[in-house]
PDB file of C-alpha atoms in Angstrom:
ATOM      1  CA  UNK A   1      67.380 -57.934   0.074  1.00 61.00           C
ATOM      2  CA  UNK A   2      67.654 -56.692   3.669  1.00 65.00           C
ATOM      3  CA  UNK A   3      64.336 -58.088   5.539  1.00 72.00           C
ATOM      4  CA  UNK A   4      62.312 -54.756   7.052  1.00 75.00           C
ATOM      5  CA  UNK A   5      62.896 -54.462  11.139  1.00 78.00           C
ATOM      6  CA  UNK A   6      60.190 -55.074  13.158  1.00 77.00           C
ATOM      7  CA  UNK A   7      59.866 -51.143  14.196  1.00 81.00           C
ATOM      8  CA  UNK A   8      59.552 -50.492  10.440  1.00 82.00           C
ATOM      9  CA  UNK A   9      57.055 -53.064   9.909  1.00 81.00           C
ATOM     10  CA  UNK A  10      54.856 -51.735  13.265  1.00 80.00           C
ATOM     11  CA  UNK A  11      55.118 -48.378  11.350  1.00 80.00           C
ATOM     12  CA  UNK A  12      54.352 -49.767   7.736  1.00 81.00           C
ATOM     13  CA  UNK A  13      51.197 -51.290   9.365  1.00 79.00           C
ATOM     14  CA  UNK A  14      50.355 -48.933  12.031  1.00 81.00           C
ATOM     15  CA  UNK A  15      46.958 -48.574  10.490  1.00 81.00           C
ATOM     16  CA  UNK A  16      46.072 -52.229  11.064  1.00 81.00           C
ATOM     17  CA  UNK A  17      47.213 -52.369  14.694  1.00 84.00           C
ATOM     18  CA  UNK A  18      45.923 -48.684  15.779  1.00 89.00           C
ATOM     19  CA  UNK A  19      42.535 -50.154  16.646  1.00 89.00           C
ATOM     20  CA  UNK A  20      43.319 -53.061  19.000  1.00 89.00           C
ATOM     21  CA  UNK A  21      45.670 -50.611  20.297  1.00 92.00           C
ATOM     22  CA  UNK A  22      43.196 -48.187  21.100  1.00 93.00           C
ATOM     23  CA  UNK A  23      40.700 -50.907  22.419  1.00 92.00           C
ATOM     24  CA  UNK A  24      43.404 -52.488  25.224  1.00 93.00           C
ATOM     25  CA  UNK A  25      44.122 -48.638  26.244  1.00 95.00           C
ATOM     26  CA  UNK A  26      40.237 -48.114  26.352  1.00 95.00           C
ATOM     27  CA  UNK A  27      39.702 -51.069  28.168  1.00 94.00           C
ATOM     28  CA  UNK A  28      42.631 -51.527  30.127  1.00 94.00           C
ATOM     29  CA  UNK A  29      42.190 -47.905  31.257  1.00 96.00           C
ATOM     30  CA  UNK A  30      38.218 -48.544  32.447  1.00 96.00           C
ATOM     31  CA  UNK A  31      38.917 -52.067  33.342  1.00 95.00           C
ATOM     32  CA  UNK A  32      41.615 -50.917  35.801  1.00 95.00           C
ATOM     33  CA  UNK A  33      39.218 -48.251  37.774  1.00 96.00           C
ATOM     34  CA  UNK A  34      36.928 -50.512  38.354  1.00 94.00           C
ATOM     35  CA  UNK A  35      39.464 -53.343  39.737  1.00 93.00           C
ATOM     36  CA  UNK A  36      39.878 -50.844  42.735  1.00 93.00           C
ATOM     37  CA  UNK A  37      35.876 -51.780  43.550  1.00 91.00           C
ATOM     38  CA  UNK A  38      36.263 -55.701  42.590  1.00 88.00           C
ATOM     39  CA  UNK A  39      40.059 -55.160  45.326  1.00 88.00           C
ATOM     40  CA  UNK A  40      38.728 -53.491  47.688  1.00 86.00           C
ATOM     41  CA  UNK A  41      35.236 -55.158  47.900  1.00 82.00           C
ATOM     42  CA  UNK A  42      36.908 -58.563  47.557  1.00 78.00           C
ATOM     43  CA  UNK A  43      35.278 -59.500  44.748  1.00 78.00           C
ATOM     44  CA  UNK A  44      38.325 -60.899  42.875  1.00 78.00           C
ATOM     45  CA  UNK A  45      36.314 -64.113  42.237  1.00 77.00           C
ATOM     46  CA  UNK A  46      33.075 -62.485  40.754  1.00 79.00           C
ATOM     47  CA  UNK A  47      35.608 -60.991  38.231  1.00 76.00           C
ATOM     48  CA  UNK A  48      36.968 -64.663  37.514  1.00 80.00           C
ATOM     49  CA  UNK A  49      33.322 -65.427  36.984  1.00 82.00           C
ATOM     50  CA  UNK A  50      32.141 -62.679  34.742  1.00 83.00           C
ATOM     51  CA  UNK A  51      35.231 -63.405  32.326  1.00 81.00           C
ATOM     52  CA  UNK A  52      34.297 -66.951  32.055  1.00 81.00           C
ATOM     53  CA  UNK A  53      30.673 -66.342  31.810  1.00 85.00           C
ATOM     54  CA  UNK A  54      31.592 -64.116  28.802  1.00 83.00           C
ATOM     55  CA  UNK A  55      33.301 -66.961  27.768  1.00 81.00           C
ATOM     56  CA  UNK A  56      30.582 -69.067  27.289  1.00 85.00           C
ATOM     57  CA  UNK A  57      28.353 -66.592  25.671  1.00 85.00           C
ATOM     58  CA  UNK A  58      30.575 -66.281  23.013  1.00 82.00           C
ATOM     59  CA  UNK A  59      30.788 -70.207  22.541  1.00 83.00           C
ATOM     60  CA  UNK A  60      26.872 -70.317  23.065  1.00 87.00           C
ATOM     61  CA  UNK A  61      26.461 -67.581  20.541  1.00 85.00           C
ATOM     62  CA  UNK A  62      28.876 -69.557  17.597  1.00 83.00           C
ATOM     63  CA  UNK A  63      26.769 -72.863  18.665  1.00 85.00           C
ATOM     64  CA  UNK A  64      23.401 -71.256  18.136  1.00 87.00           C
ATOM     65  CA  UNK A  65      24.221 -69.674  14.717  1.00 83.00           C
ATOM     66  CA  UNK A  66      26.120 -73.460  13.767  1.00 81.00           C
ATOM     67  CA  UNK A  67      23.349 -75.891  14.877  1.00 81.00           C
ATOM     68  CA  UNK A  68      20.374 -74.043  15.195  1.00 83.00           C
ATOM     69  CA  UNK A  69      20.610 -71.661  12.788  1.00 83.00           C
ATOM     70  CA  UNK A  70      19.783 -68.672  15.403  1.00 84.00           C
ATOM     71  CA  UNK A  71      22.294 -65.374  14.927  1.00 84.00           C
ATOM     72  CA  UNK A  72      23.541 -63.774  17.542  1.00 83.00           C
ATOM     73  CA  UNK A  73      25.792 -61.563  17.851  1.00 82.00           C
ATOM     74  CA  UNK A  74      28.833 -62.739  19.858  1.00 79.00           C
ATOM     75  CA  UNK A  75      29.943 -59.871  22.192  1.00 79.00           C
ATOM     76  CA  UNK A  76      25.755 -59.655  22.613  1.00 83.00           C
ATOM     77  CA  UNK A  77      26.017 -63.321  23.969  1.00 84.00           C
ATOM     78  CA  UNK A  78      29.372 -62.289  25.732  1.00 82.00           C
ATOM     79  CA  UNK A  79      28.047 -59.074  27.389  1.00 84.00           C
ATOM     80  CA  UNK A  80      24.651 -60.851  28.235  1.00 86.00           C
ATOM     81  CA  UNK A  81      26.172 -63.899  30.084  1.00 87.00           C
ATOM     82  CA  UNK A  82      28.375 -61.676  31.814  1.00 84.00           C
ATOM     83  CA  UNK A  83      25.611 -58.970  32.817  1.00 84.00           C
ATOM     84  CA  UNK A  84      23.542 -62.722  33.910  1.00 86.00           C
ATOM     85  CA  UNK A  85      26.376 -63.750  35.893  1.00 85.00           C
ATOM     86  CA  UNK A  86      26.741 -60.330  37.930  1.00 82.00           C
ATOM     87  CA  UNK A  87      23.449 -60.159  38.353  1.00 81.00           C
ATOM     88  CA  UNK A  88      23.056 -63.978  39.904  1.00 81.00           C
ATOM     89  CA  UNK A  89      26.375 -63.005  42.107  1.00 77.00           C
ATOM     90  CA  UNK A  90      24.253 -60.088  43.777  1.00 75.00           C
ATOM     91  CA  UNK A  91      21.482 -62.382  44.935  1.00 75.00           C
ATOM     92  CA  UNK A  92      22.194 -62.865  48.688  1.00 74.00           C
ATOM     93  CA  UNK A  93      22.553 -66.786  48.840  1.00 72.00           C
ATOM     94  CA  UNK A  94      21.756 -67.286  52.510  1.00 72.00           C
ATOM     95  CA  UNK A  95      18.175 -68.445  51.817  1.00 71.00           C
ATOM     96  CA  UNK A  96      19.507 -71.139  49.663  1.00 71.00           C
ATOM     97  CA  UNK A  97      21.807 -72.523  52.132  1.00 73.00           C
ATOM     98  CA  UNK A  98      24.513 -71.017  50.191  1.00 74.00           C
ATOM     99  CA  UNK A  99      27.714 -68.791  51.368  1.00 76.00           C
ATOM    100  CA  UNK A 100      28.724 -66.088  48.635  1.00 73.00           C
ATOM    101  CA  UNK A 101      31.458 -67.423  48.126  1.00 73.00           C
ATOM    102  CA  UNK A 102      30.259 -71.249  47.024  1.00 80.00           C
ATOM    103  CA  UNK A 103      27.797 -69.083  44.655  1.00 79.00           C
ATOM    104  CA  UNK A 104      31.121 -67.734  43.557  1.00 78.00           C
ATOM    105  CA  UNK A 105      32.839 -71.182  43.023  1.00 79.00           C
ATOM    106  CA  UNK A 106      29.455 -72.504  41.028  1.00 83.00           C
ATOM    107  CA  UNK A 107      29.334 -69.942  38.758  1.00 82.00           C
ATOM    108  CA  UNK A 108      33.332 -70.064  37.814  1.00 81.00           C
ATOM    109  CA  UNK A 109      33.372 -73.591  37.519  1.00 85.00           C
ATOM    110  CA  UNK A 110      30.146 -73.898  35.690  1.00 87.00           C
ATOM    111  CA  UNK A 111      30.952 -71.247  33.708  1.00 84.00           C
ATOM    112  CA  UNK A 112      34.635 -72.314  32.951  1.00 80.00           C
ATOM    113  CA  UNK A 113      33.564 -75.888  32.184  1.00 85.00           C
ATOM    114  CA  UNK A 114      30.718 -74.960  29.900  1.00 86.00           C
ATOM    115  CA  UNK A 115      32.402 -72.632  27.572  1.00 81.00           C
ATOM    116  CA  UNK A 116      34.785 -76.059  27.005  1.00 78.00           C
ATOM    117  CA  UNK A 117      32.172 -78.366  26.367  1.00 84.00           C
ATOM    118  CA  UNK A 118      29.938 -76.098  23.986  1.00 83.00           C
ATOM    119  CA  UNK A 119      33.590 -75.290  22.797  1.00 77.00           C
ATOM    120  CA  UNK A 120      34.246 -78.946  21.809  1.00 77.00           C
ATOM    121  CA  UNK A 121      30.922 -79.067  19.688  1.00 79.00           C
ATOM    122  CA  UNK A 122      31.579 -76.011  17.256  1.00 74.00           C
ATOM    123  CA  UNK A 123      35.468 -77.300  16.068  1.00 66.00           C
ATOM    124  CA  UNK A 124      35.223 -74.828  13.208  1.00 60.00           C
ATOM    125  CA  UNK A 125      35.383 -71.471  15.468  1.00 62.00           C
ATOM    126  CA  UNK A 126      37.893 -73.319  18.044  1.00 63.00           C
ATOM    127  CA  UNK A 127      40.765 -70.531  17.318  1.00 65.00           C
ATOM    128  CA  UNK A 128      37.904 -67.832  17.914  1.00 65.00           C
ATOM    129  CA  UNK A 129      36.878 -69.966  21.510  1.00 66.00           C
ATOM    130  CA  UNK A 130      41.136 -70.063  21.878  1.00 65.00           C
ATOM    131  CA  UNK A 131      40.947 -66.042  21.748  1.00 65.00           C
ATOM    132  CA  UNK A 132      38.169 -65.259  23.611  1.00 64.00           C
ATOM    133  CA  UNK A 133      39.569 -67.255  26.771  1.00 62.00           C
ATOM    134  CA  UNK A 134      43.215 -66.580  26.361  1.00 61.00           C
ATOM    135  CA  UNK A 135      43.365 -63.508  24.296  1.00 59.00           C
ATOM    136  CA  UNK A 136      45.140 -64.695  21.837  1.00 60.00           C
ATOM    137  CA  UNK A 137      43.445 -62.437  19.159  1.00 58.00           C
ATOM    138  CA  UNK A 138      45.660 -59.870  17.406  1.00 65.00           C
ATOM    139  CA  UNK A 139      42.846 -57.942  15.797  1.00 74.00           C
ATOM    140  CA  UNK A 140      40.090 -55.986  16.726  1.00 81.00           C
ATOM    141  CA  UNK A 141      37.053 -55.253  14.300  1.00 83.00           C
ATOM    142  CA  UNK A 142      35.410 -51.763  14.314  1.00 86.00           C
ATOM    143  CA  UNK A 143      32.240 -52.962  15.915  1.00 86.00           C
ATOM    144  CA  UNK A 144      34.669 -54.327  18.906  1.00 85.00           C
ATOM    145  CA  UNK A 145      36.150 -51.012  19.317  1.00 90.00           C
ATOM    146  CA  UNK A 146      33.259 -49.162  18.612  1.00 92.00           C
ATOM    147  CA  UNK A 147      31.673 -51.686  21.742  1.00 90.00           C
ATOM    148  CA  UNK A 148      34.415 -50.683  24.319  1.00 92.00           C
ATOM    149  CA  UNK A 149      34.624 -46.900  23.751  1.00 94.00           C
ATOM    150  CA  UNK A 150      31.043 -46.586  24.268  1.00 95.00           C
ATOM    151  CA  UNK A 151      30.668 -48.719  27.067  1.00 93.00           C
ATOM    152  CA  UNK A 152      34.239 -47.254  28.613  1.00 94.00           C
ATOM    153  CA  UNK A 153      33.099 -43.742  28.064  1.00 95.00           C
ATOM    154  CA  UNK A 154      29.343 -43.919  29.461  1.00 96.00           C
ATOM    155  CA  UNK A 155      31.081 -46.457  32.053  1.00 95.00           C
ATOM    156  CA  UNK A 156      34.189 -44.101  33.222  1.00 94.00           C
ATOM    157  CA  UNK A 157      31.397 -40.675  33.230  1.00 95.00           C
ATOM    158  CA  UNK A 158      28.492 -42.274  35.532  1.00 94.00           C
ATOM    159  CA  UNK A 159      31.313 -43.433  37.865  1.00 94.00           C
ATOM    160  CA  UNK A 160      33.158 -39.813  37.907  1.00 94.00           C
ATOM    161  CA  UNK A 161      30.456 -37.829  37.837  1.00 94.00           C
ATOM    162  CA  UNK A 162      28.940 -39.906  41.239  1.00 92.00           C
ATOM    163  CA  UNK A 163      32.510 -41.079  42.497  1.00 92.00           C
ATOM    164  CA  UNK A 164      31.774 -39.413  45.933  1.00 91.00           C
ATOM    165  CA  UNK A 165      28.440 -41.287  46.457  1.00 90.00           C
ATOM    166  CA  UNK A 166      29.884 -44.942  44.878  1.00 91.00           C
ATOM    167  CA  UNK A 167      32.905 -45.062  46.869  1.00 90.00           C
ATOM    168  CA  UNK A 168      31.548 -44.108  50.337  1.00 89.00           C
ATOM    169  CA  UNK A 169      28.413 -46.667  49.429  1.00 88.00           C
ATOM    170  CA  UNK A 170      31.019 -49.225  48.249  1.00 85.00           C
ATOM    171  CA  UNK A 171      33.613 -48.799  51.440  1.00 82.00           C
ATOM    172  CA  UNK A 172      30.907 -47.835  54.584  1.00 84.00           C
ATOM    173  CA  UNK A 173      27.480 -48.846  53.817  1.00 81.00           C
ATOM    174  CA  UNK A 174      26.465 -48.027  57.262  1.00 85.00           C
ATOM    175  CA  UNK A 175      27.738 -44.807  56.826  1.00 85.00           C
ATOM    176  CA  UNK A 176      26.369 -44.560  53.491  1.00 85.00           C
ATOM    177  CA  UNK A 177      22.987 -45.581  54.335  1.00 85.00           C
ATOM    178  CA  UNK A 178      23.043 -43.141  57.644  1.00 86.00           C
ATOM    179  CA  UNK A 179      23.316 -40.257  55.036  1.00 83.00           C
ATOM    180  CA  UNK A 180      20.683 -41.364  53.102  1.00 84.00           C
ATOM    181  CA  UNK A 181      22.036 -42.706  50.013  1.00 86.00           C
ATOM    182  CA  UNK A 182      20.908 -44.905  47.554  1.00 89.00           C
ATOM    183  CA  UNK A 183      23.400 -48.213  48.754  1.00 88.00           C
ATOM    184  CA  UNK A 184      21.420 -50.867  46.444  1.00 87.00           C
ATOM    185  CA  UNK A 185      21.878 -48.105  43.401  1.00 90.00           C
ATOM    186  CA  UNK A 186      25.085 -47.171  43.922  1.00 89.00           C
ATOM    187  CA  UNK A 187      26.110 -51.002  44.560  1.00 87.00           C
ATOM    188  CA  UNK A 188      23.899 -51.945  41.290  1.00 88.00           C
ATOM    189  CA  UNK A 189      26.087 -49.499  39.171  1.00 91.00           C
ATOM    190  CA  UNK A 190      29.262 -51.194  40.722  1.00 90.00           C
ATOM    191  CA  UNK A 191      28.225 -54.612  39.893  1.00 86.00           C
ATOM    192  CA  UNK A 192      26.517 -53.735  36.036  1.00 88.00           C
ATOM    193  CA  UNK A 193      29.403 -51.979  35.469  1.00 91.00           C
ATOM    194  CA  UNK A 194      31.913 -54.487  35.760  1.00 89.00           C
ATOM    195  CA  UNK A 195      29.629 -56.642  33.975  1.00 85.00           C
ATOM    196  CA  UNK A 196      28.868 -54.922  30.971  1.00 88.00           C
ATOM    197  CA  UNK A 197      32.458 -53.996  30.592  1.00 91.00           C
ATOM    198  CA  UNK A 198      34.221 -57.196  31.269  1.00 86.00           C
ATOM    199  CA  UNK A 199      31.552 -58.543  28.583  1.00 82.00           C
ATOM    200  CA  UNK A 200      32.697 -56.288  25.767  1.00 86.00           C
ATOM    201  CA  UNK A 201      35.891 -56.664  26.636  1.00 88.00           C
ATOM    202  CA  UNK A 202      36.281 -60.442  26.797  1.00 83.00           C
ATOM    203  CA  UNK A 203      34.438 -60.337  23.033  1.00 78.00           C
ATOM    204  CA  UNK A 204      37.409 -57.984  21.918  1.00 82.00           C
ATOM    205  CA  UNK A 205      40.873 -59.343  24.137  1.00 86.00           C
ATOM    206  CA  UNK A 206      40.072 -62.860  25.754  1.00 82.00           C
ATOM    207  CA  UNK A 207      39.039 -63.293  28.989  1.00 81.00           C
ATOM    208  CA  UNK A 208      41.644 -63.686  30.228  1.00 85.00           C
ATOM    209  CA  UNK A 209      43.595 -60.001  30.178  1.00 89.00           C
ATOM    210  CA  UNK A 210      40.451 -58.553  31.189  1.00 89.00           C
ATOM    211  CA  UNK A 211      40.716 -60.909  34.403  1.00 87.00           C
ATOM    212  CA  UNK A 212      44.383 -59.245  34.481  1.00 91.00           C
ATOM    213  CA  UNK A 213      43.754 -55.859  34.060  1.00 93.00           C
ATOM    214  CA  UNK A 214      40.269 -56.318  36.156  1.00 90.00           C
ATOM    215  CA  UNK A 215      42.553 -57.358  39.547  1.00 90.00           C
ATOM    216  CA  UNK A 216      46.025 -56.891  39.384  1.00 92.00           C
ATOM    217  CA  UNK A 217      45.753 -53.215  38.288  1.00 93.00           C
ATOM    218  CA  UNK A 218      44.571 -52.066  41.624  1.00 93.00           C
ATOM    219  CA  UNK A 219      46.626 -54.853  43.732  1.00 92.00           C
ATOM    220  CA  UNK A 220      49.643 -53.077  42.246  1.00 93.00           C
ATOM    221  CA  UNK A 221      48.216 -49.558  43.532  1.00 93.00           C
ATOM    222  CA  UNK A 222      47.111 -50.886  46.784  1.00 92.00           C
ATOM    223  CA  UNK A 223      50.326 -51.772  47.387  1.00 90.00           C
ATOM    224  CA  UNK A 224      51.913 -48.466  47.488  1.00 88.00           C
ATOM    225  CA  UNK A 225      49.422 -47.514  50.124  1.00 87.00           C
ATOM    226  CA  UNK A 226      48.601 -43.683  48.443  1.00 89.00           C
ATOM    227  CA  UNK A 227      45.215 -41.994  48.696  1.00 91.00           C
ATOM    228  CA  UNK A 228      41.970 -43.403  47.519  1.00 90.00           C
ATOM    229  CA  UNK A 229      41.863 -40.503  44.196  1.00 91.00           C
ATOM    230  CA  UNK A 230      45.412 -41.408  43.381  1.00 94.00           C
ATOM    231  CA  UNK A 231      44.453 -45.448  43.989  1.00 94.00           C
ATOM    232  CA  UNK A 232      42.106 -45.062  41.203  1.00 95.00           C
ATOM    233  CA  UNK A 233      44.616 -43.021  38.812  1.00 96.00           C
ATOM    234  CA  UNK A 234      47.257 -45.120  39.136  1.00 96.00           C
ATOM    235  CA  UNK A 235      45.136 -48.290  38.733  1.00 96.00           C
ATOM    236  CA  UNK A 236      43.667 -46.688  35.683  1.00 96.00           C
ATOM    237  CA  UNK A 237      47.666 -46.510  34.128  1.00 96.00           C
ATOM    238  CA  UNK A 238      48.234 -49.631  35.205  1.00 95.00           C
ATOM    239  CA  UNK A 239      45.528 -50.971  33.023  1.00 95.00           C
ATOM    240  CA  UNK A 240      46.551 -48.950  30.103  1.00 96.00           C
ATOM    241  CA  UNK A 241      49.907 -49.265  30.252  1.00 96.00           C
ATOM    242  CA  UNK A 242      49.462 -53.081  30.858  1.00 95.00           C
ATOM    243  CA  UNK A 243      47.068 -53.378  27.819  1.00 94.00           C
ATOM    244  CA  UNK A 244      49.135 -51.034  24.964  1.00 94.00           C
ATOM    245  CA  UNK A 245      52.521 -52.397  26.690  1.00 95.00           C
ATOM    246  CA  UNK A 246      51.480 -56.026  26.161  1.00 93.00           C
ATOM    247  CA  UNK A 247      50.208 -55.999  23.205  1.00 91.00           C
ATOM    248  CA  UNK A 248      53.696 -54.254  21.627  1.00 92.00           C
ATOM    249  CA  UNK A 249      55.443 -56.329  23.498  1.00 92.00           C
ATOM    250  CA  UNK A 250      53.647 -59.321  21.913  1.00 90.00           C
ATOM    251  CA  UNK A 251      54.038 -57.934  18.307  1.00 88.00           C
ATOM    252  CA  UNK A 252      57.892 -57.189  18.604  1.00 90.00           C
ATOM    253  CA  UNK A 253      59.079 -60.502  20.312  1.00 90.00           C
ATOM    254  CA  UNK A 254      56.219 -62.494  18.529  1.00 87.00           C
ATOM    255  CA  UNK A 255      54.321 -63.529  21.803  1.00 88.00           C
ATOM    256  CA  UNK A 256      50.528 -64.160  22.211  1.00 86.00           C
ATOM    257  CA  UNK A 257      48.647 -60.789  22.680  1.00 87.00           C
ATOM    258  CA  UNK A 258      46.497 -62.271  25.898  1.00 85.00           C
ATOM    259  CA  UNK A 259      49.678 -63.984  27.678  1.00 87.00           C
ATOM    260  CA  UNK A 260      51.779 -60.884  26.975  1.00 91.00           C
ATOM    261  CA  UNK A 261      49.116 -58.416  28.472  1.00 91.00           C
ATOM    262  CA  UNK A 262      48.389 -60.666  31.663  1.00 92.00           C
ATOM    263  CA  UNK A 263      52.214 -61.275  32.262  1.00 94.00           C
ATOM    264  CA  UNK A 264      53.207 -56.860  32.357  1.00 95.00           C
ATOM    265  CA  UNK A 265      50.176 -56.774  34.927  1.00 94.00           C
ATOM    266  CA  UNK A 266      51.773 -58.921  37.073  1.00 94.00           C
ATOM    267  CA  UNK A 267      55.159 -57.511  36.457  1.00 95.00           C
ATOM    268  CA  UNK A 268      53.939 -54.096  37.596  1.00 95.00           C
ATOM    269  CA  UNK A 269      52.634 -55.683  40.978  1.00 94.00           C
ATOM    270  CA  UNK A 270      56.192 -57.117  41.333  1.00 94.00           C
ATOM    271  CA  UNK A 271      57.472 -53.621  40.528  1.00 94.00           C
ATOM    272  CA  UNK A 272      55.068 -51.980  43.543  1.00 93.00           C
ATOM    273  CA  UNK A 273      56.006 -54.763  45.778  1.00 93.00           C
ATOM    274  CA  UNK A 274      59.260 -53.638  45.393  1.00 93.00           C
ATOM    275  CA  UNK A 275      59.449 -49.757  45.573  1.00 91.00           C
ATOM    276  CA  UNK A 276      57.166 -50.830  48.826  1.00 89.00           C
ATOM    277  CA  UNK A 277      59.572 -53.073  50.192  1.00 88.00           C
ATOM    278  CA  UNK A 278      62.784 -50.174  49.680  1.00 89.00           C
ATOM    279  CA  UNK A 279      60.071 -47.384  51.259  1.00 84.00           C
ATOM    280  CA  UNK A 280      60.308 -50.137  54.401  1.00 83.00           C
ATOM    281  CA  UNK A 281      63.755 -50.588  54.293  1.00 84.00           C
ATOM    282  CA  UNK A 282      64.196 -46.870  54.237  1.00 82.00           C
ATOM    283  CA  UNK A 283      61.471 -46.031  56.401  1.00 77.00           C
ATOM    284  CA  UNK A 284      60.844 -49.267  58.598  1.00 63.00           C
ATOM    285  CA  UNK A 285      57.982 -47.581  60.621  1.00 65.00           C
ATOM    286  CA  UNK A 286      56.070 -47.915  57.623  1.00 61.00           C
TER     287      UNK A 286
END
């Protein structure tokens, strides 16, 4: 008996892999907008941090329903630690001695190193700790998707419908604040945003693809040096492309989901690095 390609078995199961489809184009889509803000505003690290925070509140959620009997809901304790951890990062540290960017090392390494010790105590959802910071999960449960698309979508309109006000807040304050906008609002929808969406994300893909999609998608459009609107488009394909590319690449050359997605959002930096590099050899005023 002649064993079933894997194209035909993709298409003989296409019902169980249409949903985490959908949710790495959802989120790799949203996740890649907002990496222009988290490029641009250097802020690479707080999206290290958020990823790891939601992390740990998916370990802290399996160790309170284990030991203490409390139930939580995981991407609840995943959103909520990262929402906590973006809202710490916007505290201005200077009063405490601190630089931004040692607040920045705290809460990655705190965060990092707690989601492996409360991982260590709850052995019997280790493969579930495994996905959540590697992305090693191939499935995605209808409250996961249902999570992302809502966020994505109420995420993706509050940021198009203001994009004028967000980016010139986000890129000249002084300018901004000249005008008369709202900086601190415009800057708080920035940082929530991230954090709510990294949170839901991380629950669904693993931390750490939604660190990929979160930064290299717009490092790979930077690169090409094109106009802010078409920054954001093509960092919003990057992300999708990244997150549905990876995670059929994964399936047909049996690869983990996570590594798969993180490795194609590299590749496509390497690819922009390179068309940039022939534009210079072609045009060396460039």
């Amino acid at each position: 008996m002649v064993e079933p390609s894997k194209w035909e078995q993709f298409q003989a199961s296409f019902e169980l892999f249409r949903d985490p489809i959908l949710c790495a184009l959802i989120a790799g889509g949203v996740l890649g907008f907002l990496s222009v803000y988290v490029v641009l505003r250097r802020m690479v690290f707080v999206s290290a941090a958020t990823t790891h925070a939601a992390g740990l509140g998916v370990a802290l959620a399996f160790f309170a329903e284990i030991h203490l009997g409390i139930s939580i809901n995981p991407t609840l304790g995943a959103t909520g630690l990262s929402l906590l951890a973006t809202l710490l990062l916007m505290m201005e540290p200077a009063k405490l001695k601190l630089t931004r960017e040692s607040l920045l090392g705290l809460a990655f390494a705190f965060a990092g190193g707690a989601a492996v010790l409360v991982g260590d105590r709850i052995a019997q959802e280790a493969h579930d700790i495994q996905g959540i910071l590697f992305g090693t999960a191939v499935l995605v449960t209808p409250e996961q998707l249902t999570g992302v698309s809502v966020v994505g979508v109420l995420v993706l309109v509050i940021h198009l419908w203001w994009f004028r006000g967000i980016t010139f807040a986000s890129f000249d304050r002084i300018g901004a604040s000249v005008q008369g906008l709202p900086v601190r609002l415009l800057d708080a929808v920035v940082m929530v945003s991230i954090g709510v969406m990294v949170g839901v994300s991380a629950r669904a893909l693993g931390a750490l693809p939604v660190f990929a999609f979160s930064t290299l998608s717009a490092i790979a459009a930077l690169v090409l040096d094109l106009k802010l609107g078409w920054t954001f488009l093509l960092a919003t394909l990057g992300g999708i492309i990244a997150g549905v590319g990876g995670y059929l690449f994964a399936f047909f050359y049996d690869f983990p989901v996570g590594g798969s997605q993180t490795v194609l959002s590299s590749a496509l930096v390497l690819l922009t690095v390179s068309i940039r590099g022939l534009r210079v050899l072609v045009s060396p005023r460039l």
